[in-house]
mmCIF file of C-alpha atoms in Angstrom:
data_model
loop_
_atom_site.group_PDB
_atom_site.id
_atom_site.type_symbol
_atom_site.label_atom_id
_atom_site.label_comp_id
_atom_site.label_asym_id
_atom_site.label_seq_id
_atom_site.Cartn_x
_atom_site.Cartn_y
_atom_site.Cartn_z
ATOM 1 C CA MET W 151 119.053 92.327 59.462
ATOM 2 C CA SER W 152 122.713 92.146 60.048
ATOM 3 C CA THR W 153 124.020 89.299 59.452
ATOM 4 C CA LEU W 154 127.409 87.260 61.313
ATOM 5 C CA LEU W 155 129.119 84.541 59.894
ATOM 6 C CA LEU W 156 130.964 82.290 63.085
ATOM 7 C CA VAL W 157 135.031 80.959 61.949
ATOM 8 C CA ARG W 158 136.193 78.890 63.952
ATOM 9 C CA HIS W 159 140.165 78.858 62.706
ATOM 10 C CA GLY W 160 142.088 76.063 61.339
ATOM 11 C CA LEU W 161 143.833 73.154 62.507
ATOM 12 C CA THR W 162 147.058 73.724 64.238
ATOM 13 C CA ALA W 163 149.744 70.573 65.380
ATOM 14 C CA MET W 164 147.635 70.702 68.774
ATOM 15 C CA THR W 165 144.218 71.007 67.690
ATOM 16 C CA GLY W 166 142.780 67.941 69.038
ATOM 17 C CA PRO W 167 144.770 65.504 71.806
ATOM 18 C CA VAL W 168 146.391 68.893 74.013
ATOM 19 C CA LEU W 169 143.850 71.627 75.162
ATOM 20 C CA ALA W 170 145.993 74.002 73.394
ATOM 21 C CA GLY W 171 144.818 77.597 74.541
ATOM 22 C CA ARG W 172 146.437 80.652 75.265
ATOM 23 C CA THR W 173 149.379 78.593 73.601
ATOM 24 C CA PRO W 174 151.493 81.993 72.071
ATOM 25 C CA GLY W 175 153.568 81.042 69.473
ATOM 26 C CA LEU W 176 150.790 77.985 68.070
ATOM 27 C CA HIS W 177 150.202 78.978 63.907
ATOM 28 C CA LEU W 178 148.029 77.203 61.411
ATOM 29 C CA ASP W 179 149.988 73.981 60.694
ATOM 30 C CA GLU W 180 149.482 72.127 55.977
ATOM 31 C CA ARG W 181 146.304 71.283 57.837
ATOM 32 C CA GLY W 182 145.311 74.362 58.892
ATOM 33 C CA ILE W 183 146.491 76.880 55.782
ATOM 34 C CA LYS W 184 144.883 74.612 53.756
ATOM 35 C CA GLN W 185 140.871 74.778 55.698
ATOM 36 C CA ALA W 186 141.566 78.589 56.314
ATOM 37 C CA ALA W 187 142.003 79.098 52.385
ATOM 38 C CA ALA W 188 138.760 77.167 51.416
ATOM 39 C CA THR W 189 136.970 78.778 54.057
ATOM 40 C CA ALA W 190 138.270 82.305 52.426
ATOM 41 C CA GLU W 191 136.544 80.913 49.111
ATOM 42 C CA ARG W 192 133.567 80.224 50.197
ATOM 43 C CA LEU W 193 132.976 83.779 52.130
ATOM 44 C CA ALA W 194 134.196 85.216 48.764
ATOM 45 C CA VAL W 195 131.202 85.395 47.076
ATOM 46 C CA LEU W 196 130.084 87.480 50.419
ATOM 47 C CA PRO W 197 130.954 91.717 50.541
ATOM 48 C CA LEU W 198 131.687 90.903 54.273
ATOM 49 C CA ARG W 199 131.524 94.798 56.397
ATOM 50 C CA ALA W 200 134.138 92.992 58.616
ATOM 51 C CA ILE W 201 135.708 91.568 59.940
ATOM 52 C CA VAL W 202 137.011 90.551 63.783
ATOM 53 C CA THR W 203 139.271 88.164 64.839
ATOM 54 C CA SER W 204 140.510 86.586 68.194
ATOM 55 C CA PRO W 205 144.535 88.398 69.184
ATOM 56 C CA LEU W 206 145.553 84.694 68.607
ATOM 57 C CA GLU W 207 147.912 83.428 65.368
ATOM 58 C CA ARG W 208 145.166 80.909 64.029
ATOM 59 C CA CYS W 209 142.861 83.068 64.666
ATOM 60 C CA VAL W 210 144.263 85.916 62.768
ATOM 61 C CA GLU W 211 145.793 83.629 60.276
ATOM 62 C CA THR W 212 142.815 82.549 58.640
ATOM 63 C CA ALA W 213 140.675 85.688 59.033
ATOM 64 C CA GLN W 214 143.891 87.364 56.659
ATOM 65 C CA ALA W 215 143.287 83.899 54.636
ATOM 66 C CA VAL W 216 139.593 85.291 54.303
ATOM 67 C CA ARG W 217 140.418 88.613 54.031
ATOM 68 C CA ASP W 218 142.656 88.479 51.662
ATOM 69 C CA ALA W 219 139.853 86.442 48.621
ATOM 70 C CA GLN W 220 137.325 89.178 49.628
ATOM 71 C CA ARG W 221 137.299 92.061 46.486
ATOM 72 C CA GLY W 222 136.806 94.789 48.923
ATOM 73 C CA GLU W 223 138.238 95.761 51.801
ATOM 74 C CA PRO W 224 136.618 95.147 54.600
ATOM 75 C CA GLU W 225 137.023 96.292 58.230
ATOM 76 C CA TRP W 226 139.311 94.686 60.450
ATOM 77 C CA HIS W 227 139.374 94.499 63.911
ATOM 78 C CA VAL W 228 141.941 92.696 66.506
ATOM 79 C CA ASP W 229 139.165 92.433 69.618
ATOM 80 C CA ASP W 230 140.654 90.787 72.330
ATOM 81 C CA ARG W 231 136.915 89.128 73.821
ATOM 82 C CA LEU W 232 136.733 87.136 71.525
ATOM 83 C CA ILE W 233 140.508 84.851 72.181
ATOM 84 C CA GLU W 234 140.229 81.769 74.056
ATOM 85 C CA CYS W 235 139.041 80.115 77.328
ATOM 86 C CA GLY W 236 141.780 80.885 79.469
ATOM 87 C CA TYR W 237 142.246 77.750 81.281
ATOM 88 C CA GLY W 238 144.770 78.887 83.368
ATOM 89 C CA ASP W 239 146.936 74.670 84.730
ATOM 90 C CA TRP W 240 144.996 73.106 81.903
ATOM 91 C CA THR W 241 146.712 75.107 79.174
ATOM 92 C CA GLY W 242 148.557 72.902 77.158
ATOM 93 C CA LYS W 243 147.851 69.392 79.026
ATOM 94 C CA ALA W 244 146.922 66.019 76.453
ATOM 95 C CA ILE W 245 142.842 65.762 76.766
ATOM 96 C CA LYS W 246 143.999 61.962 77.936
ATOM 97 C CA GLU W 247 145.306 63.644 80.874
ATOM 98 C CA LEU W 248 142.158 66.258 81.306
ATOM 99 C CA SER W 249 139.536 64.144 81.940
ATOM 100 C CA ARG W 250 141.629 62.189 84.506
ATOM 101 C CA ASP W 251 140.931 65.128 86.429
ATOM 102 C CA PRO W 252 137.704 65.504 88.126
ATOM 103 C CA LEU W 253 136.974 69.065 87.408
ATOM 104 C CA TRP W 254 135.970 67.087 83.972
ATOM 105 C CA LYS W 255 132.772 65.829 85.377
ATOM 106 C CA THR W 256 132.165 69.264 86.108
ATOM 107 C CA VAL W 257 133.221 71.351 82.247
ATOM 108 C CA GLN W 258 130.584 68.417 80.882
ATOM 109 C CA THR W 259 127.815 68.236 83.364
ATOM 110 C CA GLN W 260 127.597 72.359 84.659
ATOM 111 C CA PRO W 261 130.317 74.082 82.583
ATOM 112 C CA SER W 262 128.625 77.572 84.565
ATOM 113 C CA ALA W 263 129.703 76.395 87.692
ATOM 114 C CA VAL W 264 133.526 76.144 86.160
ATOM 115 C CA ARG W 265 136.840 77.899 86.718
ATOM 116 C CA PHE W 266 139.390 76.685 85.826
ATOM 117 C CA PRO W 267 142.619 76.481 87.735
ATOM 118 C CA ASN W 268 143.661 79.746 87.869
ATOM 119 C CA GLY W 269 142.301 80.740 84.808
ATOM 120 C CA GLU W 270 138.936 82.304 83.528
ATOM 121 C CA ALA W 271 135.498 80.887 85.061
ATOM 122 C CA LEU W 272 133.480 79.052 81.703
ATOM 123 C CA SER W 273 130.625 81.934 82.493
ATOM 124 C CA ASP W 274 133.188 84.492 81.907
ATOM 125 C CA MET W 275 133.914 83.993 78.437
ATOM 126 C CA SER W 276 130.590 83.306 77.625
ATOM 127 C CA ALA W 277 130.022 86.451 78.959
ATOM 128 C CA ARG W 278 132.622 89.097 77.357
ATOM 129 C CA ALA W 279 131.934 87.170 74.364
ATOM 130 C CA VAL W 280 128.534 87.532 73.674
ATOM 131 C CA ALA W 281 128.285 90.895 74.422
ATOM 132 C CA ALA W 282 131.156 91.052 72.084
ATOM 133 C CA VAL W 283 129.325 90.169 68.868
ATOM 134 C CA ARG W 284 126.240 91.953 70.727
ATOM 135 C CA ASP W 285 128.766 95.250 70.511
ATOM 136 C CA TRP W 286 130.144 94.635 66.839
ATOM 137 C CA ASP W 287 126.563 93.810 65.299
ATOM 138 C CA ALA W 288 125.361 97.742 66.782
ATOM 139 C CA ARG W 289 128.306 99.652 66.096
ATOM 140 C CA LEU W 290 128.134 97.817 62.859
ATOM 141 C CA GLY W 291 124.421 98.073 62.072
ATOM 142 C CA ASP W 292 121.468 96.663 59.787
ATOM 143 C CA ASP W 293 121.811 95.033 57.063
ATOM 144 C CA ALA W 294 125.735 94.257 56.973
ATOM 145 C CA VAL W 295 127.407 91.166 57.028
ATOM 146 C CA TRP W 296 130.125 90.339 59.338
ATOM 147 C CA MET W 297 132.745 87.325 60.458
ATOM 148 C CA ALA W 298 133.610 86.964 63.412
ATOM 149 C CA CYS W 299 136.658 84.519 64.172
ATOM 150 C CA SER W 300 137.275 82.381 67.308
ATOM 151 C CA HIS W 301 137.685 79.104 69.333
ATOM 152 C CA GLY W 302 135.299 76.334 69.918
ATOM 153 C CA ASP W 303 133.959 77.167 73.073
ATOM 154 C CA VAL W 304 133.835 80.895 72.415
ATOM 155 C CA ILE W 305 131.540 79.770 69.144
ATOM 156 C CA LYS W 306 128.877 77.432 71.732
ATOM 157 C CA ALA W 307 128.341 80.537 74.319
ATOM 158 C CA ILE W 308 127.775 82.898 71.424
ATOM 159 C CA LEU W 309 125.307 80.365 69.501
ATOM 160 C CA ALA W 310 123.707 79.228 72.904
ATOM 161 C CA ASP W 311 123.576 82.165 74.335
ATOM 162 C CA ALA W 312 121.471 82.621 70.657
ATOM 163 C CA LEU W 313 119.429 80.109 70.413
ATOM 164 C CA GLY W 314 118.434 81.243 74.007
ATOM 165 C CA LEU W 315 120.121 77.790 75.610
ATOM 166 C CA HIS W 316 121.588 77.793 79.546
ATOM 167 C CA LEU W 317 125.882 77.938 78.874
ATOM 168 C CA ASP W 318 124.855 74.343 81.058
ATOM 169 C CA GLN W 319 124.036 73.289 77.765
ATOM 170 C CA TYR W 320 126.461 74.573 74.916
ATOM 171 C CA GLN W 321 128.039 71.600 75.633
ATOM 172 C CA ARG W 322 125.847 70.138 72.442
ATOM 173 C CA ILE W 323 126.902 72.111 70.399
ATOM 174 C CA VAL W 324 130.558 71.120 67.963
ATOM 175 C CA PRO W 325 131.923 73.568 65.649
ATOM 176 C CA ASP W 326 134.736 72.226 63.802
ATOM 177 C CA PRO W 327 137.715 73.869 62.912
ATOM 178 C CA CYS W 328 136.652 76.045 59.819
ATOM 179 C CA SER W 329 133.127 75.392 59.716
ATOM 180 C CA VAL W 330 130.618 78.683 60.005
ATOM 181 C CA SER W 331 127.661 79.195 61.784
ATOM 182 C CA ILE W 332 126.023 82.006 60.834
ATOM 183 C CA ILE W 333 123.440 83.897 63.036
ATOM 184 C CA ARG W 334 121.065 86.770 62.572
ATOM 185 C CA TYR W 335 120.363 89.445 64.892
ATOM 186 C CA THR W 336 117.351 91.542 64.886
ATOM 187 C CA SER W 337 114.831 93.657 67.027
ATOM 188 C CA THR W 338 113.239 90.731 68.395
ATOM 189 C CA ARG W 339 115.613 87.840 68.307
ATOM 190 C CA PRO W 340 118.552 86.450 66.820
ATOM 191 C CA TYR W 341 117.884 83.324 64.456
ATOM 192 C CA VAL W 342 120.314 80.531 63.698
ATOM 193 C CA ILE W 343 120.445 79.724 60.531
ATOM 194 C CA ARG W 344 122.916 77.266 60.321
ATOM 195 C CA VAL W 345 125.890 75.899 62.675
ATOM 196 C CA ASN W 346 129.104 73.566 61.679
ATOM 197 C CA ASP W 347 128.503 74.739 58.163
ATOM 198 C CA THR W 348 131.851 72.797 56.606
ATOM 199 C CA GLY W 349 130.630 73.426 52.409
ATOM 200 C CA GLY W 350 127.890 74.312 51.780
ATOM 201 C CA ASP W 351 126.783 77.502 49.627
ATOM 202 C CA LEU W 352 126.742 80.524 51.072
ATOM 203 C CA ALA W 353 125.612 82.462 48.314
ATOM 204 C CA ALA W 354 121.991 83.499 48.952
ATOM 205 C CA PHE W 355 123.741 85.487 52.821
ATOM 206 C CA THR W 356 124.590 88.007 49.979
ATOM 207 C CA PRO W 357 122.855 91.247 51.549
ATOM 208 C CA PRO W 358 119.780 91.962 49.743
ATOM 209 C CA LYS W 359 119.177 95.504 48.358
ATOM 210 C CA ARG W 360 118.456 98.007 50.992
ATOM 211 C CA ARG W 361 114.770 98.374 51.019
ATOM 212 C CA ARG W 362 111.569 99.843 53.228
ATOM 213 C CA ARG W 363 111.341 96.780 55.819
ATOM 214 C CA LYS W 364 107.946 95.263 56.117
ATOM 215 C CA ALA W 365 106.028 95.536 59.547
ATOM 216 C CA GLY W 366 106.849 92.569 61.131
ATOM 217 C CA GLY W 367 109.596 91.840 59.111
ATOM 218 C CA ASP W 368 111.712 90.982 61.999
ATOM 219 C CA ASP W 369 109.306 88.385 63.027
ATOM 220 C CA ALA W 370 109.716 84.401 62.737
ATOM 221 C CA THR W 371 108.475 82.565 59.573
ATOM 222 C CA VAL W 372 105.280 80.453 60.233
ATOM 223 C CA GLY W 373 105.677 76.963 58.527
ATOM 224 C CA GLY W 374 108.616 77.775 58.487
ATOM 225 C CA GLY W 375 109.747 79.553 55.656
ATOM 226 C CA ALA W 376 111.335 78.323 51.216
ATOM 227 C CA GLY W 377 114.269 78.413 53.107
ATOM 228 C CA GLY W 378 117.726 80.320 52.115
ATOM 229 C CA GLY W 379 118.412 81.672 55.293
ATOM 230 C CA SER W 380 115.010 84.293 54.934
ATOM 231 C CA LEU W 381 112.972 85.063 57.035
#
């Protein structure tokens, strides 16, 4: 079974008070650079087979920090399907201002019905992002440990899919800047191993030596298992 590490980009000057969206030329700030370096150090214990990133600068810079800390040379891919949601006319506006827009309530309570003015529908964003990670997971094959670097709403949509949640429930998921969330895709179902991890030890996710897969190896562990991310 493969293991996907979903990493959100580090902080920028706009993260939080402003909806950055696809604003061009937005780089990590000093805080984000430090966050990316810390995340890279955490992931250095894992031999990543591939790093796939959104094309926006803040993700590329975060992913590059991880790549530079790797002992090997993971494959490097930029995938437009992992780009931030197209917020259209909302892009670059203050969150305080947007929260007064009538559409804001629908974003909060029924995101599956939202299409941003002159922008993208959240359902379309979800569909392309989920297709991207499932596509790469199939390409990279069994026992691969790989990383996808993307954006908050994109990561929430991917996690919601893995959890079997309707998109209208995805606002319950919170991925902080430079957090790591972990999904294992198997022949039976995805398993969500961690969500919004900003400091835990990731060494347990080193792929095991290849061995003959036992019957029922993709089944859920009855009773909860012994921890460590194993199934």
